[in-house]
Structure formats: structure tokens, C-alpha cells
Coordinates of C-alpha atoms in Angstrom, one line a residue:
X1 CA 82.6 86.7 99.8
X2 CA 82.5 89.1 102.9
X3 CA 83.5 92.5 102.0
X4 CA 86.7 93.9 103.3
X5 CA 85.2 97.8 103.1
X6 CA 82.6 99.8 105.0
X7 CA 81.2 101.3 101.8
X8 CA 77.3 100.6 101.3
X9 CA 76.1 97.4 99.9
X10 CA 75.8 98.2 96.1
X11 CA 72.6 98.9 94.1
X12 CA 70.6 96.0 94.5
X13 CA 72.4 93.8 97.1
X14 CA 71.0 93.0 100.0
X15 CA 72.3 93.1 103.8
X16 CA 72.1 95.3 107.0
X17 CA 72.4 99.0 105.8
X18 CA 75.4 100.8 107.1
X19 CA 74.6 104.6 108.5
X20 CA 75.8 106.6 106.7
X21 CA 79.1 108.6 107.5
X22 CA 78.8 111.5 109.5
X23 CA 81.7 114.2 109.2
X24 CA 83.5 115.4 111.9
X25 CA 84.0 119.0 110.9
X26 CA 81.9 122.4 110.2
X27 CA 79.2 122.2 107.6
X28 CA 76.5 123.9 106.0
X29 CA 73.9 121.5 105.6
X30 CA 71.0 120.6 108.2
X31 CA 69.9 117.5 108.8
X32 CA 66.1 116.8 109.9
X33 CA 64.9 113.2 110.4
X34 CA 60.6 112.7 111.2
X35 CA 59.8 109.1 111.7
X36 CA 61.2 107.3 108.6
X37 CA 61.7 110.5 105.8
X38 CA 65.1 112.1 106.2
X39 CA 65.2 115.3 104.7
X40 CA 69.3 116.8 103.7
X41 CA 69.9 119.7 102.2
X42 CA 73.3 120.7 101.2
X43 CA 74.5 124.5 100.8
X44 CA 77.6 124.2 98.7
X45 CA 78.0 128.0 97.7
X46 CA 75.6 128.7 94.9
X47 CA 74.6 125.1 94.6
X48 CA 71.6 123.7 96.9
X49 CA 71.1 120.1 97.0
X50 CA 67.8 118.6 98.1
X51 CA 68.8 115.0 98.6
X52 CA 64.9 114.0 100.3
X53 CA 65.2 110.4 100.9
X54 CA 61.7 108.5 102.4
X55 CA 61.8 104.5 102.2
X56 CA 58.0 104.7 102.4
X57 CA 57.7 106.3 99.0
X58 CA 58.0 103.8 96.7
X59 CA 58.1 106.5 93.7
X60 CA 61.0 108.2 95.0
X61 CA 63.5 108.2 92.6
X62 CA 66.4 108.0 94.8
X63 CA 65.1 104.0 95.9
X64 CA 64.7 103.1 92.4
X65 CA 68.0 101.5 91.1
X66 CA 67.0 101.3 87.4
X67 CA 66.9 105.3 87.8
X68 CA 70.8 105.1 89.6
X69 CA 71.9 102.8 87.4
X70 CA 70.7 105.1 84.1
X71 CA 72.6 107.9 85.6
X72 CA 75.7 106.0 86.4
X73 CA 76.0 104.9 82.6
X74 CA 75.4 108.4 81.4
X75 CA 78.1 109.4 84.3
X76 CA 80.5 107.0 82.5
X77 CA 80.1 107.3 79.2
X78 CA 80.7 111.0 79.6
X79 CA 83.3 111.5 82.2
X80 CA 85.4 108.2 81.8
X81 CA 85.3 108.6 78.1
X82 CA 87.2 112.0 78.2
X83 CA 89.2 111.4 81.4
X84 CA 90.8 108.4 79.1
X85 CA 91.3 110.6 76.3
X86 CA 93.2 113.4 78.7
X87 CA 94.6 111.2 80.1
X88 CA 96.8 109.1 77.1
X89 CA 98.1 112.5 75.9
X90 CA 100.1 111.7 78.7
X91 CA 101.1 108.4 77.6
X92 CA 100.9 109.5 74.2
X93 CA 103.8 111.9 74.2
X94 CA 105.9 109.6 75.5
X95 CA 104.9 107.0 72.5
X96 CA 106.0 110.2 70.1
X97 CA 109.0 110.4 72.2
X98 CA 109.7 106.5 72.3
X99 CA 108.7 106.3 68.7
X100 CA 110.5 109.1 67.2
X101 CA 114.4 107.5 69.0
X102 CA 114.3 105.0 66.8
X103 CA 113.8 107.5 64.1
X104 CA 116.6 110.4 63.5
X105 CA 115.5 112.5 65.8
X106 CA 118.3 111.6 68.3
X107 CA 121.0 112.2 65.5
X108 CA 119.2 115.5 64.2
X109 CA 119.4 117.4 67.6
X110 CA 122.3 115.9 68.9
X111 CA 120.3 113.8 72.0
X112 CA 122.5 111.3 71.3
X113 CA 125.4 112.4 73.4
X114 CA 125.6 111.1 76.8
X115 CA 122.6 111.4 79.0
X116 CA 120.6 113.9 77.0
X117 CA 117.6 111.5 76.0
X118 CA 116.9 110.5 79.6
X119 CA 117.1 114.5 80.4
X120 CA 114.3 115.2 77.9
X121 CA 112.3 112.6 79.8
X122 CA 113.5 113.6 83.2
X123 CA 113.1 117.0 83.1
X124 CA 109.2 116.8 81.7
X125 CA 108.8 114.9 84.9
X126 CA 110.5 117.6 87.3
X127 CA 108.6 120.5 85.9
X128 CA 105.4 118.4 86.2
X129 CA 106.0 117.1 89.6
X130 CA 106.6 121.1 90.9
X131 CA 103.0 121.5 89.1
X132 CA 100.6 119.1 90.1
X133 CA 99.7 120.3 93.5
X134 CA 98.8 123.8 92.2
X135 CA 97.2 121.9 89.3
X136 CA 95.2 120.2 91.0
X137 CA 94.1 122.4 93.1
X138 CA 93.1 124.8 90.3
X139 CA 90.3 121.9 89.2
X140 CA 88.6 122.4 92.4
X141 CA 88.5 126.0 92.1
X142 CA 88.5 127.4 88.7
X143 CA 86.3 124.4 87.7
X144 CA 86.9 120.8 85.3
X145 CA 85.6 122.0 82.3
X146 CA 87.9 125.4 82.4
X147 CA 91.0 124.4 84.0
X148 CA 91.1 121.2 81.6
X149 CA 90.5 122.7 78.3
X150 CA 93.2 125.1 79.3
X151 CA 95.7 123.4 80.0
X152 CA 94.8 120.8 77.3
X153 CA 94.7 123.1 75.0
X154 CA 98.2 124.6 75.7
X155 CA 100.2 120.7 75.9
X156 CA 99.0 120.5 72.0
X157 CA 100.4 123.9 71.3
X158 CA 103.6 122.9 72.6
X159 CA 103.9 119.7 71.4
X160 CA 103.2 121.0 68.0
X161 CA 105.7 123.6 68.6
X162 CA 108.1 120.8 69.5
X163 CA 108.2 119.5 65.8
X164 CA 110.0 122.3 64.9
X165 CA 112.9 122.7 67.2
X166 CA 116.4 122.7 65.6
X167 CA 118.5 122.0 68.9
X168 CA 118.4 119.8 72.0
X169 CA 118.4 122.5 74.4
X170 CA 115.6 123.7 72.6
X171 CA 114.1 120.7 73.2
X172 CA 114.4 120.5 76.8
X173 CA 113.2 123.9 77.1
X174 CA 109.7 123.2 75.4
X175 CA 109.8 119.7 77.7
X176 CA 110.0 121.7 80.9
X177 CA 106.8 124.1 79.8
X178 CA 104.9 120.4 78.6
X179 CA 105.6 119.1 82.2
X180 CA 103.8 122.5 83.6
X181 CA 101.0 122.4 81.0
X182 CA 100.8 118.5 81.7
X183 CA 101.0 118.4 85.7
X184 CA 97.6 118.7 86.8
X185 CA 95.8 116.2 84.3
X186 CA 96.0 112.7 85.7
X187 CA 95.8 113.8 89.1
X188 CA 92.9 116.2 88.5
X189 CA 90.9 113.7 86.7
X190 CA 91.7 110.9 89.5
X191 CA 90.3 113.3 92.2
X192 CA 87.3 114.5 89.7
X193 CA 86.8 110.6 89.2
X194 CA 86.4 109.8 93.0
X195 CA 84.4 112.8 93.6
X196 CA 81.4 111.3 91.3
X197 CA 81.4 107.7 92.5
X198 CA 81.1 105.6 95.9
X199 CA 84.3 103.7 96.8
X200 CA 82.7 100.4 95.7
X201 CA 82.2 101.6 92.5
X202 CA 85.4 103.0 91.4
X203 CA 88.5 101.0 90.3
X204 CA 86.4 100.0 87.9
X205 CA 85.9 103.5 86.3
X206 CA 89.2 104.2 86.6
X207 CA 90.1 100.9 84.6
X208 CA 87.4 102.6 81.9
X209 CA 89.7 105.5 82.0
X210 CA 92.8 103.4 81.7
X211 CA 91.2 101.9 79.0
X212 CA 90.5 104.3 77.1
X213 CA 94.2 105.5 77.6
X214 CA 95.9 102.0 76.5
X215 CA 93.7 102.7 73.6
X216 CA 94.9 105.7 72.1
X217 CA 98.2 105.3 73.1
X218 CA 98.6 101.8 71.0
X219 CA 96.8 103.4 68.2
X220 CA 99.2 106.1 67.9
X221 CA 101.8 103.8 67.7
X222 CA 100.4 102.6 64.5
X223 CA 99.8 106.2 63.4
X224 CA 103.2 107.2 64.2
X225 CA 104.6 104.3 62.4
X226 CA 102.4 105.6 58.8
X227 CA 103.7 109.6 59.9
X228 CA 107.3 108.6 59.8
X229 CA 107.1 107.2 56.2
X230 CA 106.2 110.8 55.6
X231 CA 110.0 111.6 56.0
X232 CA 110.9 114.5 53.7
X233 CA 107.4 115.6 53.1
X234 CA 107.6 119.1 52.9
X235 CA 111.0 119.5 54.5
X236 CA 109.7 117.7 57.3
X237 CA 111.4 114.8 58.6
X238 CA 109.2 111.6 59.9
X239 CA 109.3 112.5 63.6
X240 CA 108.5 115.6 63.3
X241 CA 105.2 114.8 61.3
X242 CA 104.3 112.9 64.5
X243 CA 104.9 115.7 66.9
X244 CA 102.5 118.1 64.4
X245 CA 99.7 116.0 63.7
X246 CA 100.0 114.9 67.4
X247 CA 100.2 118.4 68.5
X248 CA 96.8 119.8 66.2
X249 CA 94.7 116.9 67.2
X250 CA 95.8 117.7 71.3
X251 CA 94.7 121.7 70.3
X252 CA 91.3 120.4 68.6
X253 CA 90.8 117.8 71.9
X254 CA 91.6 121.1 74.2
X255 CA 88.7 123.3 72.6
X256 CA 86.1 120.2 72.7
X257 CA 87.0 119.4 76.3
X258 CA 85.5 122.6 77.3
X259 CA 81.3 121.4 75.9
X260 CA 82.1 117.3 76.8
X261 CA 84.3 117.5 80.3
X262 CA 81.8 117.4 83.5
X263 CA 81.5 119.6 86.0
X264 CA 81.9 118.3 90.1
X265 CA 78.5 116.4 91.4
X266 CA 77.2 119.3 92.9
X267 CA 77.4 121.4 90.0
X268 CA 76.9 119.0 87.8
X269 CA 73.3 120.6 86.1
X270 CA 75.3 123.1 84.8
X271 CA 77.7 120.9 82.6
X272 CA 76.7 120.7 78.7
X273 CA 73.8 118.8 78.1
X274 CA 74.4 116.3 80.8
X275 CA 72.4 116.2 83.8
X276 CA 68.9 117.4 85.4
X277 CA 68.9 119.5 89.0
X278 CA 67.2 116.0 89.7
X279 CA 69.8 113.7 89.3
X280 CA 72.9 115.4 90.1
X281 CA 70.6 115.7 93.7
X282 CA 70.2 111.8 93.2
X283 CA 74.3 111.1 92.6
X284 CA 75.0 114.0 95.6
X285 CA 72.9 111.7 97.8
X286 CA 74.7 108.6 97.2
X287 CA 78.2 110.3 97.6
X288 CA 77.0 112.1 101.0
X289 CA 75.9 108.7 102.5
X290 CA 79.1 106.5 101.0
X291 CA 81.6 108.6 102.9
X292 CA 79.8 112.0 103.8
X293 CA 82.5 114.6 101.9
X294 CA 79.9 115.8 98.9
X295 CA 80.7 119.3 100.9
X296 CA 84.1 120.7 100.2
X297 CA 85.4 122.6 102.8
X298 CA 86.6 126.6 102.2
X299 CA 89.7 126.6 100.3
X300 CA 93.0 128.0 102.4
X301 CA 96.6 126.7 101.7
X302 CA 97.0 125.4 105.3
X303 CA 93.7 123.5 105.1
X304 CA 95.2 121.8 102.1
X305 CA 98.7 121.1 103.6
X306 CA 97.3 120.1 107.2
X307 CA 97.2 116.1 105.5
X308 CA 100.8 116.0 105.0
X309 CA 100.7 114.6 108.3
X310 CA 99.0 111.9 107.5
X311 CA 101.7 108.9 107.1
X312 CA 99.5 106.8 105.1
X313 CA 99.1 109.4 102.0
X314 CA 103.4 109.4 101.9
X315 CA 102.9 105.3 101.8
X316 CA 100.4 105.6 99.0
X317 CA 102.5 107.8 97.4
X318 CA 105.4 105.6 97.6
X319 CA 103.5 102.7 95.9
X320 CA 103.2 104.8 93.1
X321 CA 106.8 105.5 92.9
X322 CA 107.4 102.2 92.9
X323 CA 104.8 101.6 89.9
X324 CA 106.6 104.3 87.7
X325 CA 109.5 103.6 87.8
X326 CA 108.4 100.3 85.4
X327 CA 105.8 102.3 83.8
X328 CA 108.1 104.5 82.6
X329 CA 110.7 102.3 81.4
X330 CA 108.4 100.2 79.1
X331 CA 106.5 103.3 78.0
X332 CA 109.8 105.1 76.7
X333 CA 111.6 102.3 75.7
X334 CA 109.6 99.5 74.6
X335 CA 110.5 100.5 71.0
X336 CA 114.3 100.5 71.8
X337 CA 114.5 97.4 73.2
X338 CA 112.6 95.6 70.1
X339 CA 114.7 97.3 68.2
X340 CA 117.9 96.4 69.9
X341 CA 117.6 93.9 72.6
X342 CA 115.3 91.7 70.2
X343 CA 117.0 92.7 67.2
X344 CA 113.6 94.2 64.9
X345 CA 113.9 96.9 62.3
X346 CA 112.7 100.7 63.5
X347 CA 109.3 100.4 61.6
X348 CA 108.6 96.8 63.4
X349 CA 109.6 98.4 66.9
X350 CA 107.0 101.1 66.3
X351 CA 104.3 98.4 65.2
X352 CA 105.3 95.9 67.7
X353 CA 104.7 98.8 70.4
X354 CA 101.1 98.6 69.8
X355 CA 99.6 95.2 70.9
X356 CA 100.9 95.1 74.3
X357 CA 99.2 98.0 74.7
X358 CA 95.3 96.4 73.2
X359 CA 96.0 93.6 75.4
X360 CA 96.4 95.2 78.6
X361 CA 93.1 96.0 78.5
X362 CA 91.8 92.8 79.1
X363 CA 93.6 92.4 82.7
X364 CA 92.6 96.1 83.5
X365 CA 89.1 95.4 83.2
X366 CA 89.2 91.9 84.6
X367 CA 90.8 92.7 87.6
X368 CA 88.8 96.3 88.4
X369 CA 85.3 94.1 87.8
X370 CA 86.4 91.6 90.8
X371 CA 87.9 94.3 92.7
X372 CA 85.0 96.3 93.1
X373 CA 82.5 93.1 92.8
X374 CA 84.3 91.6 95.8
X375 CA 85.5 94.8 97.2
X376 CA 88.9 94.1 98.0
X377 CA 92.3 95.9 96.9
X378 CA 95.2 95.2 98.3
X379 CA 94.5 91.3 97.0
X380 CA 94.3 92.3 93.2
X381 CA 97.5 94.7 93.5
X382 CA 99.4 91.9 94.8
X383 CA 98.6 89.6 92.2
X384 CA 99.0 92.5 89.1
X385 CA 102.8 93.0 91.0
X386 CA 103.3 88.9 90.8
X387 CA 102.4 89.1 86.8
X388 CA 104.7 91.9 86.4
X389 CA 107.8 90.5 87.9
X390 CA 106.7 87.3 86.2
X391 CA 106.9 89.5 83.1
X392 CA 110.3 90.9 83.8
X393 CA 111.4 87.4 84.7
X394 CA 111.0 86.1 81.2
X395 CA 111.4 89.6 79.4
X396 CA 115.4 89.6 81.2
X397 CA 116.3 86.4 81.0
X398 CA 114.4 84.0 78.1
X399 CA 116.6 82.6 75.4
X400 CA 114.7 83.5 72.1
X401 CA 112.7 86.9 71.1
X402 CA 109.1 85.6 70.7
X403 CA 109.6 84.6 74.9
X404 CA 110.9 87.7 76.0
X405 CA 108.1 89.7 73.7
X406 CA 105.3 87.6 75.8
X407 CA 107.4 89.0 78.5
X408 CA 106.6 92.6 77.6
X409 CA 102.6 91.5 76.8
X410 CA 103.1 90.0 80.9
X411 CA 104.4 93.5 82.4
X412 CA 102.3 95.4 80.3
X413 CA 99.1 94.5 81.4
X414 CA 100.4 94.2 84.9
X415 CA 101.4 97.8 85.2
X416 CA 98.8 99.2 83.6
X417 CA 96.0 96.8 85.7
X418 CA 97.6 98.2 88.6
X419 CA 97.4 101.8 87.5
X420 CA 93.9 101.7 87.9
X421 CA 94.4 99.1 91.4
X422 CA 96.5 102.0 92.8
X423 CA 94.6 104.9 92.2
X424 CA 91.4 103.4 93.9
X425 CA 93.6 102.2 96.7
X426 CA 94.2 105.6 97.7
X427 CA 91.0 107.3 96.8
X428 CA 88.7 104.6 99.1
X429 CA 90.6 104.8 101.8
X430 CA 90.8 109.0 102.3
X431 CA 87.6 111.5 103.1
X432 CA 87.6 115.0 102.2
X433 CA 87.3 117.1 99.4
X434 CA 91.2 118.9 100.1
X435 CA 92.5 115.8 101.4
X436 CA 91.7 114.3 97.9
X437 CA 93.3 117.0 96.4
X438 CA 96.2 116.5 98.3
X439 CA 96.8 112.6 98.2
X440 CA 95.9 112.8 94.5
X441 CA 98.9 115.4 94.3
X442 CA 101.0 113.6 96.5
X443 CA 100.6 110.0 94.6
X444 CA 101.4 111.5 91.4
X445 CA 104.0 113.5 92.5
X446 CA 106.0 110.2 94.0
X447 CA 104.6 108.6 90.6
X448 CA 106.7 111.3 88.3
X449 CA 109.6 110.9 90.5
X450 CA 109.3 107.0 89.8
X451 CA 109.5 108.3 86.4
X452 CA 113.0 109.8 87.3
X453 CA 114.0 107.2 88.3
X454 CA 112.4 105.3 85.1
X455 CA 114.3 107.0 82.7
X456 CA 117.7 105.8 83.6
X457 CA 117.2 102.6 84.1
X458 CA 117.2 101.3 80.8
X459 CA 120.6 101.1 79.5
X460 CA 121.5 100.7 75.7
X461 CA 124.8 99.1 76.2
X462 CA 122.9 96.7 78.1
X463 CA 121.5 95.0 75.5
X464 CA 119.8 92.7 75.1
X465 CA 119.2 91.8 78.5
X466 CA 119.0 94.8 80.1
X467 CA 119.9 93.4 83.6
X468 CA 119.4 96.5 85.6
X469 CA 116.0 97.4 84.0
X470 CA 114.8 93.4 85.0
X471 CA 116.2 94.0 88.6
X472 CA 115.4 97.4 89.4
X473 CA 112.0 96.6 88.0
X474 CA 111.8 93.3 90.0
X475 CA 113.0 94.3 93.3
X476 CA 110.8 97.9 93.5
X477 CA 107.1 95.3 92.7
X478 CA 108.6 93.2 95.8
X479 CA 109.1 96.4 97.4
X480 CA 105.3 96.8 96.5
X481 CA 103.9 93.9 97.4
X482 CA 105.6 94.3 100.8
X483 CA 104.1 97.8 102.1
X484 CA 100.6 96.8 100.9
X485 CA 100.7 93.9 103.0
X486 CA 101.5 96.1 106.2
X487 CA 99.0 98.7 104.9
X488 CA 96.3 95.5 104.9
X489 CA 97.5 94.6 108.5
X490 CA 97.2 99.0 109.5
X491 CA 93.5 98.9 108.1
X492 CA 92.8 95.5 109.4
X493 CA 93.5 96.3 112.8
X494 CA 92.4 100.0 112.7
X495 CA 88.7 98.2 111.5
X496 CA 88.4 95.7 113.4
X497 CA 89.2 98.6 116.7
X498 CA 86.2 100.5 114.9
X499 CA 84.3 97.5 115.7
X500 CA 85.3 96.8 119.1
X501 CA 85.9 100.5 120.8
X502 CA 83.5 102.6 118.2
X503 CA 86.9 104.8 117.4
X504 CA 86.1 106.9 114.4
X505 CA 88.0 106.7 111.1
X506 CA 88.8 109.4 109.2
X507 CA 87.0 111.6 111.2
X508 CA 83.6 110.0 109.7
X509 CA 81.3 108.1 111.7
X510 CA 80.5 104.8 109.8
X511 CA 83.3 105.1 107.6
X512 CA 86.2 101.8 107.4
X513 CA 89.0 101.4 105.5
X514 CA 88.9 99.3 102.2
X515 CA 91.7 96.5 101.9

């Protein structure tokens, strides 16, 4: 199948090799060519990389792809593994949060008058969406392994704090200094995650990372349902146990973070026991000639800000608002509606949270494998939007419970496939360290206001139907599937220009946009 990107052929594919992109801007490194040996190095403040690359030397490391291929695996068994840890806390407050409204915790701090439920979600997201920018921002410059554990660290301290409040407005306050401490994780670990792979390599780590975050998320509903038949343990009622436990294990994750997180490429010998001066040289390479941006460019505000001019970052962006705002809704309210659109008891809504969840890893994987196998995107989102409104379909309008619970299994999966469709969307089709930063910022940014959005849209008195949930959720993946066919005519035509006229994308020679 012809490839719809200008990315290099994969490790051990054959075809006519692309040049490698050349960026448009001031840099540090020199580049020498002699006959056939190339030799770049790459000053990146107190890191040199020696990236010699000569196709006549057959022991060169960098042509062997056994050698690639053992670093990759040792790349994603360490980075993806914790990224989709980091990552669920996310997902995994809002199962406490979901899980513990079924419980008394509504009653016991008075979040059951009016609107003050959706606040406590709502205002999580507002704090966090002032926050990610600087957040992220802070990863590039402060370092993964720092800024992570940090702030890690501090979301378990205030989650455990949070099983002790007494009142809603203590509550809230504690969920506006989560939203800070939260902010710069999903969008720091998306940009870290693109920095360490070439663009036809990544939906498919980011679907590891999704993974992984599906995983621990439907295991804690399970936990949460055994820490609520803890009620009155010492003086403790059972959603409280779950923000505690929750809470310790997040502080324990923080301080570990700090030895198994990874450093940026370039850095990347300096991370605990992970790679050789050697290889992080070897993965550099690959970057450099992928897209050209292993360099990041000196940090100033402006520099960073410059891309808000750029009109396809805002239509990135507003794909991911579309995305959260269903995301959100079965995230925080999958347990109600079991419990009172289907009609099962509070302990069965907290079980029956939890398989959605397992399966949806099946469809993420699936659909990341013949994404990057094929190299296509915009195809695979499309088709991950049609399953969800399918899902919606028969979750809003099917006449008996088992139906409208495959409904839920169908949108699951859906949304979270097209978490990981999404984020490499925007991450192939950018160049720049800073302008990662910023579209990463930017997505998730949209993507918590989608979670605004999200909160309100499930209506109790609505049961069991839900009709505006269904139609809000149905009309906002039509809205999706729309703007990522114009974006596939944009990139189309800007390619197929690149072809005809030699215009350069992205301000990188060699470089096309991936549809």
C-alpha cells in the first residue's frame, strides 16, 4: 500500500531513500559529506552527538537493524511502560471520582445539590488547562525525570489529602491544586514520546502508553469496588479508603519515577541504567534524519508562542476537544449510568466499569499496528469516530441493558483507539522541538475544555437514555470526522505542491505531511 507520509521507509523495508530533512533555521551542528561517509555532529549544550553514518562499513552499527531494533524495545519497555502508568493517574482519579458517586460521598459533603458534582470535575479541568503550557514547558527545561517525579509526587499528596476533606468547598479547593499538579503530565509525556521516535513509528507507542493506561484504570475499578467494602474501617468511610490507598500508591509512583522515567534522546546516557553514549548517538541519528529537529532551539517565550499562528495546531486542537468531550462523559459517568440508566446495584456499577476498559485495548493496538504499518492517519481516526457513534447509537437508544452495555464496550474502545490516533496525528505532522511543546499544550488544553464541556452533559434526570449525552456525543465525532477530511485534502494538496514546485514544508527540506 503506498504510504501517505514522507517519513523514511522503516527498518528493513526497501525503496528509494528519502534525504533526509534539512532545517530551515540556526544550528549548531556541522555537516561534512566525503564521497559516501557523512559525518554529523550535534552540539546540544553539554551533550555532543557523533551520529557518523558510512554505507560502506558494513560493521557500523547505525546500518545494522537488529542493533535499532534492540534499542527500540529497550526504548519501549522503559519509556511507554511509565508514560502509561503517569498517564492513568489521570484517568484514575476520575475512576475514584466516578466510583466513589455511587458511594456516599455525594451525600457526605453535600455535592449533591445542584451542579456541584460537575464543578468538582470542571474546575480540575480549568486549573489544569491554565497549567499545561508552563508544564510542559518545564519538561523541556528542568528535565523528564525531575519535573515528573515532582509533580507526580505532589497529585498523590493531594489525592490522599482529598480522603479527608469534611466539606464540598473543600473539595473543590484540593481539585483546583490536582488540576495544577496534574496539567503538565499527558502533554509532557506526548511531546517526550514524539521526541524518541520517527513519525512512522509512533501511534503505535502511544497505543502502548494508552495501554498501559486502560490497564490501571480498569484495575482500579476492581480495587475500588474491594476499598469501599471497607466502609467504617477505622472511621473511614468506603470512598475515602479509595482516595488514601490511591493517594500513597501515586506518592510511592512519584519517588520511583525519578530512577525509571528517561531523559530526552540527547541526554539520554545520563538516564538510570538505560542507555550507552553509543546508542542514544544511534536513536539521535534516526530522529535527525526522520524530520531534522533532534536540536532544540534556545528557549524564549516568544519563540514558543510564534506557533500560535499556525491554523493547523488550533484545528488539531479542536479535534481533541471534540474527543473529550465523550471521553470525559464515559470516564466519570460510566458507573452512574449502570447504576441508573441500566438499573445495577452500586457494587455492580463499579465492577461493570472495569471490562470496557480491558477490552479497549484490543482496538488501540489493532488500529496503531495498521496505522503505522500502512502509514496513514486520518483513515483509522475516521473509522474509530464511526465505532463510537455506532456505540452511542445503541448505548441511547437499544431496548434492553445487555445492548446498550455492548454499547458502552463500542465507544469505549473507540475513544480510547483514537486517543492514541489523535495524538500521532498532531505529533507527525509538526517539526520543532518548541513547536512540539506548544501543539502538545495547545491539544490538551482544547482536550480539558472538551472535558468542560464533558461534565455537563450527562444528565441524571435523563435516565435512562440520556438523550443529550447520545447527541452531543454523536454530533461532536461527525464534527470530527468532517475537519479531518479537510485536513487530508490541506495535506494532500500541500504534498502533492511539494512534489510539483519543490515548496518546503515545515520549514524542512524533505519533510511531507502524514494523512
Amino acid at each position: 500500500m503506498a504510504s501517505s507520509t514522507g517519513a523514511l521507509d522503516a527498518p528493513g523495508t526497501t525503496g528509494a531513500p528519502t534525504p533526509p530533512p534539512n532545517r530551515h533555521h540556526n544550528k549548531t551542528d556541522k555537516k561534512t559529506t566525503t564521497g559516501e561517509a557523512s559525518n554529523v555532529s550535534l552540539n546540544l549544550g553539554d551533550a555532543t552527538l557523533n551520529t557518523t553514518h558510512n554505507p560502506a562499513d558494513p560493521g557500523n552499527p547505525q546500518n545494522d537493524n537488529e542493533t535499532y531494533r534492540r534499542i527500540r524495545r529497550k526504548v519501549d519497555l522503559r519509556l511507554c511502560t511509565i508514560a502509561g502508568l503517569l498517564c492513568s493517574l489521570n484517568l484514575l482519579d476520575s475512576g475514584v471520582l466516578s466510583s466513589a458517586a455511587v458511594t456516599s460521598m455525594l451525600t457526605d459533603l453535600g455535592l449533591d445539590v445542584g451542579n456541584r458534582f460537575s464543578i468538582s470535575i470542571f474546575i480540575f479541568t480549568i486549573s489544569s488547562i491554565i497549567f499545561q503550557l508552563p508544564s510542559t514547558i518545564a519538561v523541556r527545561l528542568l528535565g523528564p525525570r525531575i519535573w515528573f517525579s515532582v509533580i507526580t509526587f505532589f497529585f498523590g499528596l493531594i489525592t490522599l489529602c482529598t480522603g479527608f476533606v469534611r466539606t464540598w468547598q473543600q473539595m473543590i479547593a484540593l481539585r483546583i491544586l490536582l488540576g495544577a499538579a496534574m496539567a503538565g503530565i499527558f502533554p509532557g509525556l506526548a511531546y517526550l514520546i514524539s521526541t524518541w521516535y520517527p513519525r512512522g513509528e509512533q501511534q503505535l507507542r502511544f497505543a502502548f502508553m494508552q495501554s498501559g493506561e486502560v490497564v490501571v484504570l480498569a484495575t482500579g475499578s476492581l480495587v475500588n469496588y474491594g476499598l469501599n467494602r471497607l466502609d467504617g474501617r477505622r472511621g473511614l468511610e468506603g470512598w475515602r479508603w479509595m482516595f488514601v490507598v490511591q493517594g500513597v500508591c501515586t506518592c510511592v509512583i512519584g519517588i520511583v519515577t525519578y530512577w525509571w522515567m528517561v531523559d530526552f534522546p540527547e541526554n539520554s546516557d545520563k538516564s538510570f541504567r538505560f542507555l550507552t553514549r553509543k546508542e542514544a548517538d544511534i536513536v539521535a541519528s534516526r530522529i535527525e534524519k526522520d524530520r531534522g529537529d533532534v536540536i532544540p532551539q534556545k528557549f524564549s517565550i516568544v519563540e514558543v508562542l510564534k506557533h500560535a499562528k499556525d491554523l493547523k495546531i488550533w484545528a488539531f486542537a479542536c479535534l481533541f476537544f471534540m474527543q473529550n468531550i465523550v471521553s470525559t462523559a464515559l470516564a466519570y459517568f460510566v458507573p452512574i449510568i449502570l447504576q441508573n440508566g441500566l438499573g445495577y446495584s452500586s457494587d455492580a456499577a463499579i465492577i461493570l466499569s472495569a471490562p470496557p476498559y480491558y477490552y479497549a485495548i484490543v482496538p488501540v493496538l489493532l488500529s496503531s499496528w495498521y496505522a503505522d504499518r500502512f502509514r496513514v492517519r486520518g483513515p483509522v481516526i475516521t473509522f474509530n469516530a464511526t465505532c463510537l457513534i455506532t456505540g452511542f447509537a445503541v448505548l441511547g437508544f437499544a431496548g434492553n441493558s445487555g445492548a446498550r452495555y455492548f454499547g458502552v464496550f463500542l465507544a469505549t474502545g473507540a475513544y480510547v483507539a483514537n486517543w492514541a490516533a489523535l495524538t500521532a496525528y498532531q505529533a507527525n505532522n509538526v517539526v520543532g522541538q518548541w513547536k512540539r511543546v506548544f501543539t502538545a499544550a495547545a491539544c490538551t488544553m482544547f482536550n480539558g475544555a472538551g472535558g468542560i464541556a464533558g461534565s455537563f452533559i450527562v444528565q441524571n434526570y435523563e435516565a435512562p437514555h440520556y438523550a443529550t449525552a447520545v447527541w452531543i456525543s454523536i454530533g461532536s465525532h461527525l464534527l470530527m470526522i468532517t475537519l479531518v477530511g479537510l485536513l487530508t485534502i490541506y495535506f494532500y494538496l500541500a504534498n502533492r505542491s511539494l512534489r510539483r514546485t519543490g515548496k518546503v514544508l515545515e520549514q524542512t527540506v524533505g519533510f511531507r505531511f502524514t494523512y
